[in-house]
N, CA, C and O atoms as a GROMACS GRO file, in nm:
protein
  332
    1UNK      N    1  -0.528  -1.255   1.546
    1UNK     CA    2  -0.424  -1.232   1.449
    1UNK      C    3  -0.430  -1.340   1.340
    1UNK      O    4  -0.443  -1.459   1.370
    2UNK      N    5  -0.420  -1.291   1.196
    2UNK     CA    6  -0.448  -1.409   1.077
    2UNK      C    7  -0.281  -1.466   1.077
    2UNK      O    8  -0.178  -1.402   1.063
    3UNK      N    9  -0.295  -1.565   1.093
    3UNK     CA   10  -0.150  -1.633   1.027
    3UNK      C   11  -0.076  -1.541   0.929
    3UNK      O   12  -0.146  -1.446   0.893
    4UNK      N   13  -0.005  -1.543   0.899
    4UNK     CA   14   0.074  -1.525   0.762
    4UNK      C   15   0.099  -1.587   0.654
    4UNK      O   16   0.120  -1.542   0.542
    5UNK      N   17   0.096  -1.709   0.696
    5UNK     CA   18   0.017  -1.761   0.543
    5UNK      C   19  -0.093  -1.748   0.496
    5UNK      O   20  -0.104  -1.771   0.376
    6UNK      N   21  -0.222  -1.702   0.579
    6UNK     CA   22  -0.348  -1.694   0.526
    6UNK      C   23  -0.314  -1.525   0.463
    6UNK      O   24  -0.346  -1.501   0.347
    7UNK      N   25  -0.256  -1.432   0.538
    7UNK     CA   26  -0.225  -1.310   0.439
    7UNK      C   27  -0.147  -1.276   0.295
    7UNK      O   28  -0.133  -1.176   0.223
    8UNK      N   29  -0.107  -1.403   0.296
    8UNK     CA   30   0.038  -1.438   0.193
    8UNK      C   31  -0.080  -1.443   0.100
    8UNK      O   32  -0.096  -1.357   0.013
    9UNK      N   33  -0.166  -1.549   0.120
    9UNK     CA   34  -0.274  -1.636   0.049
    9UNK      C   35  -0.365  -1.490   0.004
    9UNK      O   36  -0.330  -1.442  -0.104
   10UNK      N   37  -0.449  -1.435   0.060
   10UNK     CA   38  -0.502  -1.319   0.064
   10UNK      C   39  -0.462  -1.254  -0.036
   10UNK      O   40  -0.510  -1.290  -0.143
   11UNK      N   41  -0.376  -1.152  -0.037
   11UNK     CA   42  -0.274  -1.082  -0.145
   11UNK      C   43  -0.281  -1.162  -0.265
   11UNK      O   44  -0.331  -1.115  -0.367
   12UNK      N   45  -0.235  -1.274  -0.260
   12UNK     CA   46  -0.225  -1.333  -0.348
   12UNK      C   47  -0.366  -1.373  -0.450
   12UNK      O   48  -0.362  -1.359  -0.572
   13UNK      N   49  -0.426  -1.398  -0.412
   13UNK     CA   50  -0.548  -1.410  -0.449
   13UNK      C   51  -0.606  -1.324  -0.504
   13UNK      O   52  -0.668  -1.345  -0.608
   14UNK      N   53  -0.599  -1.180  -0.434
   14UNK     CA   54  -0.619  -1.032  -0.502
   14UNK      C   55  -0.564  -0.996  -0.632
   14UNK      O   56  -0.626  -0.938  -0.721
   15UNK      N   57  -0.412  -1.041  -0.639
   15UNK     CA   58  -0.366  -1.032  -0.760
   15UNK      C   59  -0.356  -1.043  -0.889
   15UNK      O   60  -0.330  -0.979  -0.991
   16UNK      N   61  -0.403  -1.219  -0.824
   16UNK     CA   62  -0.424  -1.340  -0.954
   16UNK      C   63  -0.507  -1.419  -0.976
   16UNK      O   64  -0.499  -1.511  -1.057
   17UNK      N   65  -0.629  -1.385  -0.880
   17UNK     CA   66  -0.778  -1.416  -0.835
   17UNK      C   67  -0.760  -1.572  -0.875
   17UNK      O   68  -0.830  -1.618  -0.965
   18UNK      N   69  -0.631  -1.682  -0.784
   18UNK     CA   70  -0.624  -1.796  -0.760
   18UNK      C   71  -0.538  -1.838  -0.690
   18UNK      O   72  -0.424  -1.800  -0.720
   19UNK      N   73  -0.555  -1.936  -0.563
   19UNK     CA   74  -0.453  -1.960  -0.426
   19UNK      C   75  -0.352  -1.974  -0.536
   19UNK      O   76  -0.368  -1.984  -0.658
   20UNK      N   77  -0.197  -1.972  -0.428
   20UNK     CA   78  -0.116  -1.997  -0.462
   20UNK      C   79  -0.047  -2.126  -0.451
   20UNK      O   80  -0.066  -2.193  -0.349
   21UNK      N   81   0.029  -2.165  -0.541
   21UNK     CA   82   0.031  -2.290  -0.543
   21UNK      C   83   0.156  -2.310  -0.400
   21UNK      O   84   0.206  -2.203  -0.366
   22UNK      N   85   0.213  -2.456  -0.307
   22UNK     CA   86   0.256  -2.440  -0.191
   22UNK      C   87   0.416  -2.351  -0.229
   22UNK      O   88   0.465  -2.264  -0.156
   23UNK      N   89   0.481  -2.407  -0.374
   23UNK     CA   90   0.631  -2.313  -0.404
   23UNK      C   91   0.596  -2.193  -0.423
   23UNK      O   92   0.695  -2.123  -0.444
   24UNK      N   93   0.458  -2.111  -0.425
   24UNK     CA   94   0.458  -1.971  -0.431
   24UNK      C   95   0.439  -1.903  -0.345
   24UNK      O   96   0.471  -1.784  -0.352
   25UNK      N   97   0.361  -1.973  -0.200
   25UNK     CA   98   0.352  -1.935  -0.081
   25UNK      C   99   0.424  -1.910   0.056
   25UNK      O  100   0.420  -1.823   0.143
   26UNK      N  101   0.527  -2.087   0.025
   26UNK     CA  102   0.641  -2.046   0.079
   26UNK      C  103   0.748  -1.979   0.075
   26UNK      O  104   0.833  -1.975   0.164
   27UNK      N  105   0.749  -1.898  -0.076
   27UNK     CA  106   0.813  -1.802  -0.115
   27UNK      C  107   0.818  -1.636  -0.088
   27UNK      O  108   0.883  -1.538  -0.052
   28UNK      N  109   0.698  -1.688  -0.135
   28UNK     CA  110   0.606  -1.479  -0.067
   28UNK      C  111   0.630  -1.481   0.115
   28UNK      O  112   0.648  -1.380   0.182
   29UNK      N  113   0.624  -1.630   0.174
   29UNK     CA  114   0.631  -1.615   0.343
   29UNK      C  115   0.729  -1.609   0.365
   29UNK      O  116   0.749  -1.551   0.472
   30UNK      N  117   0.893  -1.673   0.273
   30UNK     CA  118   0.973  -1.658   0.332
   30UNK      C  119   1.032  -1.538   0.296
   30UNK      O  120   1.098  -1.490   0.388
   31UNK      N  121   1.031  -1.466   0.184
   31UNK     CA  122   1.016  -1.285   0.158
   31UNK      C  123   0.980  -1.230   0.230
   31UNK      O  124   1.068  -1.148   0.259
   32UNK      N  125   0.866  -1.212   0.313
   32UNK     CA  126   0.849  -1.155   0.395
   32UNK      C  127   0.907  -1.153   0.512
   32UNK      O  128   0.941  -1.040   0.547
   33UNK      N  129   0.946  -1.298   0.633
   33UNK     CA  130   1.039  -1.295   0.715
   33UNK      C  131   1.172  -1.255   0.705
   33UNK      O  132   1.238  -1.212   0.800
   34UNK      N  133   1.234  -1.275   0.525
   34UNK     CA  134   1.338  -1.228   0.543
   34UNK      C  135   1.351  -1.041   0.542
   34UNK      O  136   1.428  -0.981   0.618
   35UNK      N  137   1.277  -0.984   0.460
   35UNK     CA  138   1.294  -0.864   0.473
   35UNK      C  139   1.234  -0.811   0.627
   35UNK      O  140   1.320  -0.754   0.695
   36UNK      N  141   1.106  -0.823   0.688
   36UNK     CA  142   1.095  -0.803   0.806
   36UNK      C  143   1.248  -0.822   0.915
   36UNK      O  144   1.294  -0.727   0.977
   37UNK      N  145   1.293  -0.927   0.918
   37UNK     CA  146   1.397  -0.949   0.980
   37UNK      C  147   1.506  -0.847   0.941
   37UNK      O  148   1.586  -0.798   1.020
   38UNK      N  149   1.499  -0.825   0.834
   38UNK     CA  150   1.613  -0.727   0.763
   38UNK      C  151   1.592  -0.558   0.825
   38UNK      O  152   1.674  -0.483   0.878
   39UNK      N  153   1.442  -0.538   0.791
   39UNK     CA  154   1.413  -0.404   0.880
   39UNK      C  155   1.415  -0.380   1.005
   39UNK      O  156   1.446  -0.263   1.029
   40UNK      N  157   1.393  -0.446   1.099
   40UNK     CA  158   1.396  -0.491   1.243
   40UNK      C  159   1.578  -0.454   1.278
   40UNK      O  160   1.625  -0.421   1.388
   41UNK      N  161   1.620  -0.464   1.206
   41UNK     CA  162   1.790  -0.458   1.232
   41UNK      C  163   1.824  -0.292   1.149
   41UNK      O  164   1.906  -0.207   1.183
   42UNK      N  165   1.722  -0.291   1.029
   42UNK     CA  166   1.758  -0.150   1.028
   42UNK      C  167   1.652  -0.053   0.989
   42UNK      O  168   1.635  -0.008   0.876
   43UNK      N  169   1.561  -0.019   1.130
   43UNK     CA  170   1.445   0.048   1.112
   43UNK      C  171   1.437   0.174   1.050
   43UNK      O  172   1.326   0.223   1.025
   44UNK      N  173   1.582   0.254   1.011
   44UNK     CA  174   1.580   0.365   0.988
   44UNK      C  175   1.542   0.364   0.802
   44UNK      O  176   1.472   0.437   0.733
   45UNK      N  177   1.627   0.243   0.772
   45UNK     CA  178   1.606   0.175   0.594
   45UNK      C  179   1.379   0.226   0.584
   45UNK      O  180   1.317   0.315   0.526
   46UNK      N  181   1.340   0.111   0.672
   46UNK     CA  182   1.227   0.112   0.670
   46UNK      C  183   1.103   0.233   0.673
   46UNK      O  184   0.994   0.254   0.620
   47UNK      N  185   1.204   0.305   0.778
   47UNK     CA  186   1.096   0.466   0.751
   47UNK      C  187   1.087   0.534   0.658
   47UNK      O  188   0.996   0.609   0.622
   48UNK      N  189   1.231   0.495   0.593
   48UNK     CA  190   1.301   0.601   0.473
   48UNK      C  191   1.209   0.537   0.368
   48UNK      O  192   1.146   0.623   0.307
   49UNK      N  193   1.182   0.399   0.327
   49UNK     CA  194   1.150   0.337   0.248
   49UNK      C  195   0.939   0.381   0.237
   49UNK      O  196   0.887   0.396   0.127
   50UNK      N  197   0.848   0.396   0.382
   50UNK     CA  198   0.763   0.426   0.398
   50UNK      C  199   0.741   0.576   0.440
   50UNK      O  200   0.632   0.605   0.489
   51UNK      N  201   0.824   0.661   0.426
   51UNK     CA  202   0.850   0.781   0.403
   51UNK      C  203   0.741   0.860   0.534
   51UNK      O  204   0.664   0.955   0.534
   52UNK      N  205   0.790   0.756   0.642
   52UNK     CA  206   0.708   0.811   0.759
   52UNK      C  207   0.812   0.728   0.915
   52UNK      O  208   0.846   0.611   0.932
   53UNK      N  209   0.839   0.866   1.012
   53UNK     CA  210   0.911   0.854   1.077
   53UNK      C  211   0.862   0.844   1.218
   53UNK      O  212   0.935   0.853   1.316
   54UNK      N  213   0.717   0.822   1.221
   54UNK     CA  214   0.658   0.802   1.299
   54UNK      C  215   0.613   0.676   1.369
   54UNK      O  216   0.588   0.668   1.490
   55UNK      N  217   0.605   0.568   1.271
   55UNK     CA  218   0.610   0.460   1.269
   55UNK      C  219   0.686   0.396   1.347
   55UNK      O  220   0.801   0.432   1.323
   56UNK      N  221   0.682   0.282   1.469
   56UNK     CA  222   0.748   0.212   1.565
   56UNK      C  223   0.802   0.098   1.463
   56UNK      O  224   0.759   0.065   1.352
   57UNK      N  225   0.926   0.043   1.549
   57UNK     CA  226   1.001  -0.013   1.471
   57UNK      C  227   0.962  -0.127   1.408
   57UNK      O  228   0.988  -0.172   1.296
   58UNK      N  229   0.897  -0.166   1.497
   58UNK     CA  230   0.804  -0.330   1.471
   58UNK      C  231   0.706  -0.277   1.326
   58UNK      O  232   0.715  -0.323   1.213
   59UNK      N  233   0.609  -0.159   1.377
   59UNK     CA  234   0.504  -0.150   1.260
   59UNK      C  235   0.566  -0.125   1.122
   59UNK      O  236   0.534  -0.185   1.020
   60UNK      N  237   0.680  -0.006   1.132
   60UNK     CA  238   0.759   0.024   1.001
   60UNK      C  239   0.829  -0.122   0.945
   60UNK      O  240   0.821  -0.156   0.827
   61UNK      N  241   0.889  -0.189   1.034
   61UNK     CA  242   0.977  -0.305   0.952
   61UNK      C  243   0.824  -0.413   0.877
   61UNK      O  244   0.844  -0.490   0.783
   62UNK      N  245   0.731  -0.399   0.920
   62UNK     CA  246   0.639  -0.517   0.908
   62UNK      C  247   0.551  -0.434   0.733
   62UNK      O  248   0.506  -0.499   0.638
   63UNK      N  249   0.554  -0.329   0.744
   63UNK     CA  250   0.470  -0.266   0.624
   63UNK      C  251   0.578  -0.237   0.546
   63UNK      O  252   0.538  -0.225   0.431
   64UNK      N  253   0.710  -0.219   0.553
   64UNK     CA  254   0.769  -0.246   0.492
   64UNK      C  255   0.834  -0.376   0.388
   64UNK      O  256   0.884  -0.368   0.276
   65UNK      N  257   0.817  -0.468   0.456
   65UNK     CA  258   0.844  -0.604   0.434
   65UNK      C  259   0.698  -0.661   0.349
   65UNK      O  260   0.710  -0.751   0.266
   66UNK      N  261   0.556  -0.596   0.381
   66UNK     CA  262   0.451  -0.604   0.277
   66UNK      C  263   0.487  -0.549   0.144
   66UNK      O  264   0.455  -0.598   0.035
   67UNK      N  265   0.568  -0.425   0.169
   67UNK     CA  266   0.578  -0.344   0.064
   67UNK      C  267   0.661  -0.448  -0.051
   67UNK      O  268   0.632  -0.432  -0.170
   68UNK      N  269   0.762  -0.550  -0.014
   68UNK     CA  270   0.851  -0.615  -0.123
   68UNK      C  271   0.762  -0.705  -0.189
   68UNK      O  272   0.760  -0.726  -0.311
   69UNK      N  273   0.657  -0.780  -0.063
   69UNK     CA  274   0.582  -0.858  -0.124
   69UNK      C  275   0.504  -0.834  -0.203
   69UNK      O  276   0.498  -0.921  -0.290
   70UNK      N  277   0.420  -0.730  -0.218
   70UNK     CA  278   0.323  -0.672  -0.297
   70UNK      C  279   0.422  -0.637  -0.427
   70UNK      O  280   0.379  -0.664  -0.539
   71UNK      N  281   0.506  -0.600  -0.418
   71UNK     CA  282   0.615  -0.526  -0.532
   71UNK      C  283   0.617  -0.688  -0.633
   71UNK      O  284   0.590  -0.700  -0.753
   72UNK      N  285   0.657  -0.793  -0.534
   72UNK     CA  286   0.687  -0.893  -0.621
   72UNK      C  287   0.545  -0.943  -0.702
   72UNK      O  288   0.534  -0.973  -0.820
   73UNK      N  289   0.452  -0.942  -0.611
   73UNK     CA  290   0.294  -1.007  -0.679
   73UNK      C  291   0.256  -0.882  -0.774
   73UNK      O  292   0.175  -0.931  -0.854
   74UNK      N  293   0.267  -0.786  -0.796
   74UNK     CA  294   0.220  -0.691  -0.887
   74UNK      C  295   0.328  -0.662  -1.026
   74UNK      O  296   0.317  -0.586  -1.121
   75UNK      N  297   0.422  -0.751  -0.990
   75UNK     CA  298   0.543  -0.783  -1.050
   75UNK      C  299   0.528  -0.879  -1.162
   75UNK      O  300   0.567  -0.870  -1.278
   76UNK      N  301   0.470  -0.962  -1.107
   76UNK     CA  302   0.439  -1.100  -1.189
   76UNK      C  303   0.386  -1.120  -1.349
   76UNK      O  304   0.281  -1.082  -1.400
   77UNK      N  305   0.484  -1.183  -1.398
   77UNK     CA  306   0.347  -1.149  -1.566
   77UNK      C  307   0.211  -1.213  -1.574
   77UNK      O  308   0.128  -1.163  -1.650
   78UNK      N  309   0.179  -1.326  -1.500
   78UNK     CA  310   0.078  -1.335  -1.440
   78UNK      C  311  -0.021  -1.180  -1.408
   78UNK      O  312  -0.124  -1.176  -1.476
   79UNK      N  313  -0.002  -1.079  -1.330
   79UNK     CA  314  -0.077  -1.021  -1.304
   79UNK      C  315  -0.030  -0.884  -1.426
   79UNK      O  316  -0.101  -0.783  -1.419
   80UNK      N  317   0.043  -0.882  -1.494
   80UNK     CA  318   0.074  -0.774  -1.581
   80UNK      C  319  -0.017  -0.823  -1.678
   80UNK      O  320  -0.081  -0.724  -1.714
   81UNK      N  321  -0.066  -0.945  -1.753
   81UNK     CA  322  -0.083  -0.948  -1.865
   81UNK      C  323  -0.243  -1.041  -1.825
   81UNK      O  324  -0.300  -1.101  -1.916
   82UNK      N  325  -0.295  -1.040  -1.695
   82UNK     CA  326  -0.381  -1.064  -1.700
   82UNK      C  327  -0.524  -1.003  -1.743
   82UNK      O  328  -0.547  -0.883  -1.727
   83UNK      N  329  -0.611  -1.082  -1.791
   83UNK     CA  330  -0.749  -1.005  -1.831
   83UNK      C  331  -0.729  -0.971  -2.008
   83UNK      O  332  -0.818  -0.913  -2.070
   0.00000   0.00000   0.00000
């Protein structure tokens, strides 16, 4: 299993093809625990949100909680106005 900071890092890198600096990492990691934690309490939010009801509660709250992060890094004017 990769850490979660090395996936934080990952993504990130994809985005803005450069690590993130440590206030952007602990940001995207703590986004992610908080919404994971948030779906975990309401898995039904999470299916609705990944529009699949098949999904166990653990896997839906966890791809869900990618889903904010990615929202925020594709978000960025960094990656809007890059290139």
């Amino acid at each position: 299993s990769v850490p979660l900071e090395k996936q934080v890092e990952y993504g990130f890198r994809l985005c803005l093809t450069r690590l993130p600096r440590a206030r952007e990492r602990a940001y995207l990691t703590e986004l992610f625990r908080t919404q994971r934690k948030r779906f975990l309490t309401q898995p039904d939010r999470a299916r609705d949100l990944l529009e699949n009801r098949d999904l166990s509660q653990g896997a839906a709250a966890e791809l869900a909680a990618w889903f904010y992060v990615a929202s925020v890094l594709l978000n960025l004017d960094e990656v809007i106005t890059k290139g």
